[in-house]
Amino acid sequence: MEKKLPIFIFLSFSYLTLFFYYPIGTILYDAFFTPDGQFTLKYILEIISGTLEQRVITFTVYQAFLSTLLTLALGLPGAYIFSVYDFKGKELLRALVTVPFVLPSIVVALGFLLVFGPYGYINQFLMWLLGFDKPVLILDGLILILLAHAFYNIPVVIQMVSASWERIDPAIEEAAEILGGTGFYKFRKVILPQIINAILSSALLTYIFTFLSFTIVITLGGVKYRTIEVHIYSLYKVFLSPHLASALAVLQLLISLTLAYFYTKSIDLVVKQEKLGRIERYLTRKVFSSYRELLSKKGLGILSYSVVLFILFVGPLSSVFVTSLWDIGSKQFTLTGYQTVLEPRLSEYLGTSPFRTIVNSLFFATLTVIFSLVLGSITAYLIVRYKWPGKSFYSALILLPLGVSSITLALGIIRAFKSLSFFYYNEWLFILIAHVMIGYPFAMRAIANSLQKVDPDLLDASQSLGASKFITFFYVELPLIIPGVIVGGIFAFAMSIGEMAATLFLAPPEFSTMTVSIYKYISVRKYTVASAMGSILIIISMTAFILLRYIGKKGIAEGF
């Protein structure tokens, strides 16, 4: 390990300080100081005592709790099935439940509206079947929010719990059965103690995700339901109260970082338990090898669960593609959605042309990839290749942005730099800064994983043969870590192309992106156009997902 730090450490550290810690510091200042610089607690007290704010905080905690319960209820059976059984179509189902990881939230919200909304496909079918001219099934906004949250977080539960479940030695279960422990008793006494940490970790992670939810809630909840994230946005954009928005952001930040702390502790317990146990994965039992097994209780249970997952995951996405070609109102096939999306003329709903939003999305995603890879490579290299006293603290500083919501980050950026004339006339930089800050930790992790796999003896051999550090890096090390760089770039691209919260907060109309345009079209019920834009966004996101799956099969993206 090198002991002398290179000068480029200051590039990485300066970016974090200037574009993350300084904006967060600005929020703290706004929360505790008046415009004339006097320390005060009135903003915090107003947030805590305000009737509306109390209702918002209560609902945020409540919906996150219900979302977590629903996610566990739907995810744990999947973890059991994937861990214990093997059957035809299992890999397809496994791939299916990982799709939400790369789908933009606004597309998911659109899909659930099209399927479960007042005039969605389910209601259209019921109206046709029963001969009604009004919606039959009216789902409350909270139900739609919970379903969409479950859609996103079921894969978290399945992945984390099944990974722990698969490591249970079958001999322990067999011993329990020999001693008379079967069914639920065996699960409670033998299996549950070995997977409980994984269940708690997945529940905490789900709670954090749903606690910080913005896009799903603002799209599906309407004016009746709003989380802390949505209310921060409203306080700044609608009520024009930056100090109250900052005070609420500080309160949310304290809660989210506390939850993140307990989550990291729970992950440590999972890792510790796995190290104590056996590492190899055991062969799963077979099922569906005959029609008799297919018609057994377990066979029908697995089949029913698979159908439910298939409908939950495929239904909303399919509805987006269908609606992009089908006008719900006139019930006719149409291409007007795609024609509108590709229209270069100004849209009264967007404040810019729809085609411009596609160009903007690709522009920001491309720049995000470039800056994320540069910063991610520098940061990963400093962490993996150098040994220095402040490395642990530096690593914590890098990961801290992952615990801060996009809305809080956006609020900090606009409060920190809005008054500067350079940024005032170049507002698109706000969006780029936010996207890079969101994407680059993922790029850094991918590159760091690749660096850790490079044999140090190869580097020593190169330098012993007279090659400089520069030559060794470009001709020996870089070719070995290129796959990790590609994975990091794909992650950064996917995070940027699907980001909506910070972009909606920061973007002037001329720099709106695809996600923002979909939200605005949903707001005016232009579902055909929104679906056409959403279909394009799904294709882009799924391409990134397929690339990650392909690279993962090659053994390059291990750990992702």
Coordinates of C-alpha atoms in Angstrom, one line a residue, residues 140-535:
D140 CA -57.9 5.2 -2.0
G141 CA -54.7 7.0 -2.7
L142 CA -53.1 5.3 0.3
I143 CA -53.8 1.9 -1.1
L144 CA -52.1 2.8 -4.4
I145 CA -49.1 4.2 -2.5
L146 CA -48.8 1.0 -0.5
L147 CA -49.0 -1.2 -3.6
A148 CA -46.4 0.9 -5.5
H149 CA -44.1 0.9 -2.5
A150 CA -44.5 -2.9 -2.2
F151 CA -43.7 -3.2 -5.9
Y152 CA -40.4 -1.4 -5.3
N153 CA -39.3 -3.1 -2.1
I154 CA -40.4 -6.8 -2.5
P155 CA -37.1 -7.5 -4.3
V156 CA -35.2 -6.1 -1.3
V157 CA -36.9 -8.6 1.0
I158 CA -36.6 -11.5 -1.4
Q159 CA -32.9 -10.9 -2.1
M160 CA -31.8 -10.3 1.4
V161 CA -33.8 -12.9 3.2
S162 CA -33.3 -15.7 0.6
A163 CA -29.5 -15.1 0.7
S164 CA -29.6 -15.8 4.4
W165 CA -32.1 -18.7 4.1
E166 CA -30.1 -20.5 1.5
R167 CA -27.2 -20.8 3.9
I168 CA -29.1 -22.8 6.5
D169 CA -27.7 -26.3 6.7
P170 CA -30.4 -28.8 5.7
A171 CA -29.0 -31.2 8.3
I172 CA -30.3 -28.9 11.1
E173 CA -33.8 -29.0 9.6
E174 CA -33.6 -32.8 9.3
A175 CA -32.5 -33.1 12.9
A176 CA -35.4 -31.0 14.0
E177 CA -37.9 -33.2 12.0
I178 CA -36.4 -36.4 13.5
L179 CA -37.0 -34.9 16.9
G180 CA -40.6 -34.2 16.0
G181 CA -40.3 -30.5 15.1
T182 CA -42.3 -29.9 11.9
G183 CA -44.3 -27.2 10.2
F184 CA -44.6 -23.8 11.9
Y185 CA -42.9 -25.1 15.1
K186 CA -39.7 -26.0 13.1
F187 CA -39.9 -22.6 11.3
R188 CA -40.2 -20.7 14.6
K189 CA -37.6 -22.6 16.6
V190 CA -35.0 -23.6 13.9
I191 CA -35.3 -21.4 10.8
L192 CA -36.5 -18.0 12.1
P193 CA -33.6 -17.5 14.6
Q194 CA -31.2 -17.9 11.7
I195 CA -32.9 -15.5 9.3
I196 CA -34.4 -12.9 11.7
N197 CA -31.5 -10.5 11.3
A198 CA -31.9 -10.6 7.5
I199 CA -35.7 -10.0 7.9
L200 CA -35.1 -7.0 10.2
S201 CA -32.4 -5.6 7.9
S202 CA -34.7 -5.8 4.9
A203 CA -37.6 -4.3 6.9
L204 CA -35.4 -1.4 8.0
L205 CA -34.2 -0.7 4.5
T206 CA -37.8 -0.9 3.2
Y207 CA -38.9 1.5 5.9
I208 CA -36.1 4.0 5.0
F209 CA -37.0 3.9 1.3
T210 CA -40.7 4.4 1.9
F211 CA -40.1 7.0 4.6
L212 CA -38.2 9.1 2.0
S213 CA -40.7 8.5 -0.7
F214 CA -41.5 11.5 -3.0
T215 CA -42.4 10.6 -6.5
I216 CA -44.8 7.7 -5.7
V217 CA -46.6 9.9 -3.1
I218 CA -46.8 13.1 -5.0
T219 CA -48.2 11.2 -8.1
L220 CA -50.6 8.8 -6.4
G221 CA -51.5 10.6 -3.2
G222 CA -52.9 13.8 -4.6
V223 CA -53.5 16.7 -2.2
K224 CA -54.9 14.4 0.5
Y225 CA -51.7 12.5 1.2
R226 CA -48.2 13.9 1.5
T227 CA -45.0 12.7 3.1
I228 CA -42.3 14.9 4.7
E229 CA -40.5 14.9 1.3
V230 CA -43.5 16.2 -0.5
H231 CA -44.2 18.8 2.2
I232 CA -40.6 20.1 2.1
Y233 CA -41.1 20.6 -1.6
S234 CA -44.5 22.4 -1.0
L235 CA -43.1 24.6 1.8
Y236 CA -40.4 25.9 -0.5
K237 CA -42.2 26.0 -3.9
V238 CA -45.8 26.7 -2.9
F239 CA -45.7 28.4 0.5
L240 CA -42.4 30.2 -0.2
S241 CA -41.0 29.4 3.3
P242 CA -37.4 28.3 2.9
H243 CA -36.7 28.4 6.6
L244 CA -39.6 26.1 7.5
A245 CA -38.6 23.9 4.6
S246 CA -35.1 23.7 6.0
A247 CA -36.3 23.0 9.5
L248 CA -38.5 20.1 8.3
A249 CA -35.5 18.9 6.2
V250 CA -33.3 18.9 9.3
L251 CA -35.9 16.9 11.2
Q252 CA -36.2 14.4 8.4
L253 CA -32.4 14.2 8.1
L254 CA -32.1 13.3 11.8
I255 CA -34.7 10.6 11.5
S256 CA -33.3 9.1 8.3
L257 CA -29.7 9.1 9.5
T258 CA -30.8 7.4 12.8
L259 CA -32.6 4.7 10.7
A260 CA -29.6 4.3 8.5
Y261 CA -27.4 3.8 11.6
F262 CA -29.6 1.0 12.9
Y263 CA -29.7 -0.5 9.4
T264 CA -25.9 -0.6 9.2
K265 CA -25.8 -2.3 12.6
S266 CA -28.4 -4.9 11.5
I267 CA -26.3 -5.6 8.4
D268 CA -23.2 -6.2 10.6
L269 CA -25.2 -8.8 12.5
V270 CA -26.2 -10.5 9.2
V271 CA -22.6 -10.6 8.0
K272 CA -21.4 -11.9 11.4
Q273 CA -24.0 -14.7 11.4
E274 CA -23.1 -15.7 7.8
K275 CA -19.4 -15.8 8.8
L276 CA -20.2 -18.1 11.7
G277 CA -22.3 -20.3 9.5
R278 CA -21.4 -22.4 6.4
I279 CA -20.8 -20.4 3.3
E280 CA -21.6 -22.8 0.5
R281 CA -25.1 -22.8 -1.0
Y282 CA -27.0 -26.0 -0.8
L283 CA -29.0 -27.6 -3.6
T284 CA -32.6 -26.8 -3.4
R285 CA -35.3 -29.4 -3.5
K286 CA -37.2 -30.0 -6.7
V287 CA -40.9 -29.3 -7.3
F288 CA -43.3 -29.5 -10.3
S289 CA -41.5 -32.6 -11.5
S290 CA -45.0 -34.2 -12.1
Y291 CA -48.6 -33.1 -12.4
R292 CA -49.3 -34.6 -9.0
E293 CA -46.8 -32.3 -7.4
L294 CA -48.1 -29.4 -9.4
L295 CA -51.6 -30.0 -7.9
S296 CA -50.3 -30.4 -4.3
K297 CA -50.9 -27.7 -1.8
K298 CA -47.3 -26.5 -2.0
G299 CA -47.3 -26.7 -5.7
L300 CA -50.6 -24.7 -6.1
G301 CA -49.3 -22.3 -3.4
I302 CA -46.1 -21.6 -5.4
L303 CA -48.0 -21.3 -8.6
S304 CA -50.5 -18.9 -7.1
Y305 CA -47.8 -16.8 -5.6
S306 CA -45.9 -16.7 -8.9
V307 CA -49.1 -15.5 -10.7
V308 CA -49.6 -12.8 -8.2
L309 CA -46.0 -11.6 -8.6
F310 CA -46.3 -11.8 -12.3
I311 CA -49.5 -9.6 -12.3
L312 CA -48.0 -7.2 -9.8
F313 CA -44.8 -6.7 -11.7
V314 CA -45.8 -7.1 -15.3
G315 CA -49.3 -5.5 -15.2
P316 CA -48.4 -1.9 -14.5
L317 CA -45.5 -2.0 -17.0
S318 CA -47.5 -3.6 -19.7
S319 CA -50.3 -1.0 -19.2
V320 CA -47.8 1.8 -20.0
F321 CA -46.9 0.2 -23.4
V322 CA -50.6 -0.5 -24.1
T323 CA -51.7 3.0 -23.2
S324 CA -49.0 4.5 -25.4
L325 CA -50.8 3.0 -28.4
W326 CA -54.4 3.1 -27.0
D327 CA -56.5 6.1 -26.2
I328 CA -58.4 5.2 -23.0
G329 CA -61.1 7.9 -23.7
S330 CA -61.9 7.2 -27.3
K331 CA -60.9 3.5 -27.0
Q332 CA -59.0 3.6 -30.3
F333 CA -55.6 2.7 -31.5
T334 CA -53.4 5.8 -31.9
L335 CA -49.9 6.9 -32.5
T336 CA -50.5 10.5 -31.3
G337 CA -48.7 9.8 -28.1
Y338 CA -45.4 9.1 -29.8
Q339 CA -46.0 11.9 -32.4
T340 CA -46.5 14.3 -29.5
V341 CA -43.4 13.0 -27.7
L342 CA -41.2 13.5 -30.8
E343 CA -42.7 17.0 -31.4
P344 CA -40.1 19.8 -31.4
R345 CA -42.7 22.5 -30.9
L346 CA -43.3 24.1 -27.5
S347 CA -45.8 22.3 -25.2
E348 CA -48.1 24.4 -23.1
Y349 CA -48.0 21.7 -20.4
L350 CA -44.2 21.5 -20.2
G351 CA -42.9 25.0 -21.0
T352 CA -40.6 23.4 -23.5
S353 CA -40.9 20.8 -26.3
P354 CA -41.4 17.1 -25.4
F355 CA -38.5 16.1 -27.6
R356 CA -36.3 18.6 -25.8
T357 CA -36.9 16.8 -22.5
I358 CA -35.6 13.6 -24.0
V359 CA -32.5 15.4 -25.2
N360 CA -32.1 17.0 -21.8
S361 CA -32.4 13.6 -20.0
L362 CA -29.7 12.0 -22.3
F363 CA -27.5 15.2 -21.9
F364 CA -27.6 15.1 -18.1
A365 CA -27.2 11.3 -17.9
T366 CA -24.2 11.4 -20.2
L367 CA -22.5 14.2 -18.2
T368 CA -23.4 12.3 -14.9
V369 CA -21.7 9.2 -16.2
I370 CA -18.5 11.2 -17.1
F371 CA -18.2 13.1 -13.8
S372 CA -19.3 10.1 -11.7
L373 CA -16.7 7.8 -13.3
V374 CA -13.9 10.4 -12.8
L375 CA -14.9 11.1 -9.2
G376 CA -15.7 7.5 -8.5
S377 CA -12.4 6.3 -9.8
I378 CA -10.4 8.8 -7.8
T379 CA -12.3 8.0 -4.6
A380 CA -12.2 4.2 -5.1
Y381 CA -8.4 4.4 -5.8
L382 CA -7.8 6.4 -2.6
I383 CA -9.8 3.9 -0.5
V384 CA -8.5 0.7 -2.0
R385 CA -4.9 1.5 -2.9
Y386 CA -3.8 3.9 -0.1
K387 CA -3.4 3.4 3.6
W388 CA -3.7 6.6 5.6
P389 CA -5.0 7.7 9.0
G390 CA -8.1 9.4 7.9
K391 CA -9.3 6.8 5.4
S392 CA -12.2 5.4 7.5
F393 CA -13.5 8.9 8.2
Y394 CA -13.2 9.8 4.6
S395 CA -15.1 6.6 3.6
A396 CA -17.9 7.6 5.9
L397 CA -18.0 11.1 4.4
I398 CA -18.5 9.6 1.0
L399 CA -21.3 7.3 2.0
L400 CA -23.2 9.9 4.0
P401 CA -24.9 11.3 0.9
L402 CA -26.7 8.0 0.4
G403 CA -28.6 8.7 3.6
V404 CA -29.8 12.1 2.4
S405 CA -33.0 12.4 0.3
S406 CA -33.0 14.0 -3.2
I407 CA -35.3 16.8 -2.0
T408 CA -33.1 17.7 0.9
L409 CA -30.1 17.7 -1.4
A410 CA -31.9 19.9 -4.0
L411 CA -33.1 22.3 -1.3
G412 CA -29.5 22.6 -0.1
I413 CA -28.1 23.2 -3.6
I414 CA -30.6 25.9 -4.5
R415 CA -30.2 27.7 -1.1
A416 CA -26.4 27.6 -1.3
F417 CA -25.9 28.7 -4.9
K418 CA -29.1 30.4 -6.2
S419 CA -27.9 33.9 -5.2
L420 CA -24.6 33.5 -7.2
S421 CA -24.9 35.1 -10.6
F422 CA -23.0 32.4 -12.3
F423 CA -25.4 29.7 -11.2
Y424 CA -28.4 32.0 -11.6
Y425 CA -27.7 32.2 -15.3
N426 CA -26.7 28.6 -15.6
E427 CA -29.5 26.8 -13.6
W428 CA -28.9 23.5 -15.5
L429 CA -25.8 23.1 -13.4
F430 CA -28.0 22.6 -10.3
I431 CA -29.5 19.5 -12.0
L432 CA -26.1 18.1 -13.0
I433 CA -24.6 18.6 -9.5
A434 CA -27.6 16.8 -7.9
H435 CA -27.4 13.9 -10.4
V436 CA -23.7 13.4 -10.0
M437 CA -24.0 13.5 -6.2
I438 CA -26.7 10.8 -6.5
G439 CA -24.9 8.6 -9.0
Y440 CA -21.3 8.8 -8.1
P441 CA -21.3 6.7 -4.9
F442 CA -22.7 3.8 -6.9
A443 CA -20.0 4.3 -9.6
M444 CA -17.4 4.4 -6.8
R445 CA -18.6 1.2 -5.3
A446 CA -18.5 -0.7 -8.6
I447 CA -15.0 0.5 -9.4
A448 CA -13.8 -0.2 -5.8
N449 CA -15.0 -3.8 -6.1
S450 CA -13.0 -4.2 -9.3
L451 CA -9.9 -2.7 -7.8
Q452 CA -10.1 -5.0 -4.8
K453 CA -10.0 -8.0 -7.2
V454 CA -6.8 -6.9 -8.9
D455 CA -3.8 -9.0 -7.7
P456 CA -1.2 -6.6 -6.1
D457 CA 1.6 -8.9 -7.3
L458 CA 0.8 -7.9 -10.9
L459 CA 1.3 -4.3 -10.1
D460 CA 4.5 -5.0 -8.2
A461 CA 5.8 -7.1 -11.1
S462 CA 5.1 -4.3 -13.5
Q463 CA 6.9 -1.7 -11.5
S464 CA 9.9 -4.1 -10.8
L465 CA 10.3 -4.3 -14.6
G466 CA 10.8 -0.6 -14.8
A467 CA 7.2 0.6 -15.6
S468 CA 6.2 3.8 -13.9
K469 CA 3.0 4.1 -11.8
F470 CA 1.3 5.9 -14.7
I471 CA 2.3 3.2 -17.2
T472 CA 1.3 0.4 -14.7
F473 CA -2.1 1.9 -14.2
F474 CA -3.0 2.4 -17.9
Y475 CA -1.5 -0.8 -19.2
V476 CA -1.9 -3.3 -16.4
E477 CA -4.6 -2.1 -13.9
L478 CA -7.0 -0.2 -16.1
P479 CA -7.7 -3.1 -18.5
L480 CA -8.5 -5.3 -15.4
I481 CA -11.0 -2.8 -13.9
I482 CA -12.7 -1.7 -17.1
P483 CA -15.7 -4.0 -16.4
G484 CA -16.2 -2.3 -13.1
V485 CA -16.0 1.1 -14.7
I486 CA -18.6 0.0 -17.2
V487 CA -20.9 -1.2 -14.4
G488 CA -20.4 2.0 -12.5
G489 CA -21.2 4.0 -15.6
I490 CA -24.4 2.1 -16.2
F491 CA -25.5 2.6 -12.6
A492 CA -24.8 6.4 -12.8
F493 CA -26.7 6.6 -16.1
A494 CA -29.7 4.7 -14.7
M495 CA -29.8 6.8 -11.6
S496 CA -29.7 10.0 -13.6
I497 CA -32.2 9.0 -16.3
G498 CA -34.7 8.0 -13.8
E499 CA -34.3 10.8 -11.2
M500 CA -37.3 13.0 -10.7
A501 CA -37.4 14.5 -7.2
A502 CA -34.4 16.8 -7.3
T503 CA -34.9 17.6 -11.0
L504 CA -38.5 18.7 -10.4
F505 CA -37.3 20.9 -7.5
L506 CA -34.4 22.4 -9.5
A507 CA -35.2 22.4 -13.2
P508 CA -36.5 25.5 -15.0
P509 CA -39.0 24.5 -17.8
E510 CA -36.4 24.6 -20.6
F511 CA -34.3 22.0 -18.7
S512 CA -37.1 19.6 -17.8
T513 CA -36.3 15.9 -18.2
M514 CA -38.4 12.9 -19.3
T515 CA -39.4 12.0 -15.7
V516 CA -40.6 15.6 -15.1
S517 CA -42.5 15.7 -18.4
I518 CA -44.3 12.4 -17.5
Y519 CA -45.3 13.8 -14.2
K520 CA -46.7 17.0 -15.8
Y521 CA -48.6 15.0 -18.4
I522 CA -50.1 12.8 -15.6
S523 CA -51.1 15.9 -13.8
V524 CA -53.3 17.1 -16.7
R525 CA -54.4 13.5 -17.5
K526 CA -52.7 13.2 -20.8
Y527 CA -52.1 9.5 -20.2
T528 CA -51.4 8.5 -23.8
V529 CA -48.6 11.0 -24.1
A530 CA -47.3 10.2 -20.6
S531 CA -47.3 6.5 -21.5
A532 CA -45.4 7.1 -24.8
M533 CA -42.7 9.0 -22.9
G534 CA -42.8 6.3 -20.2
S535 CA -42.4 3.6 -22.8

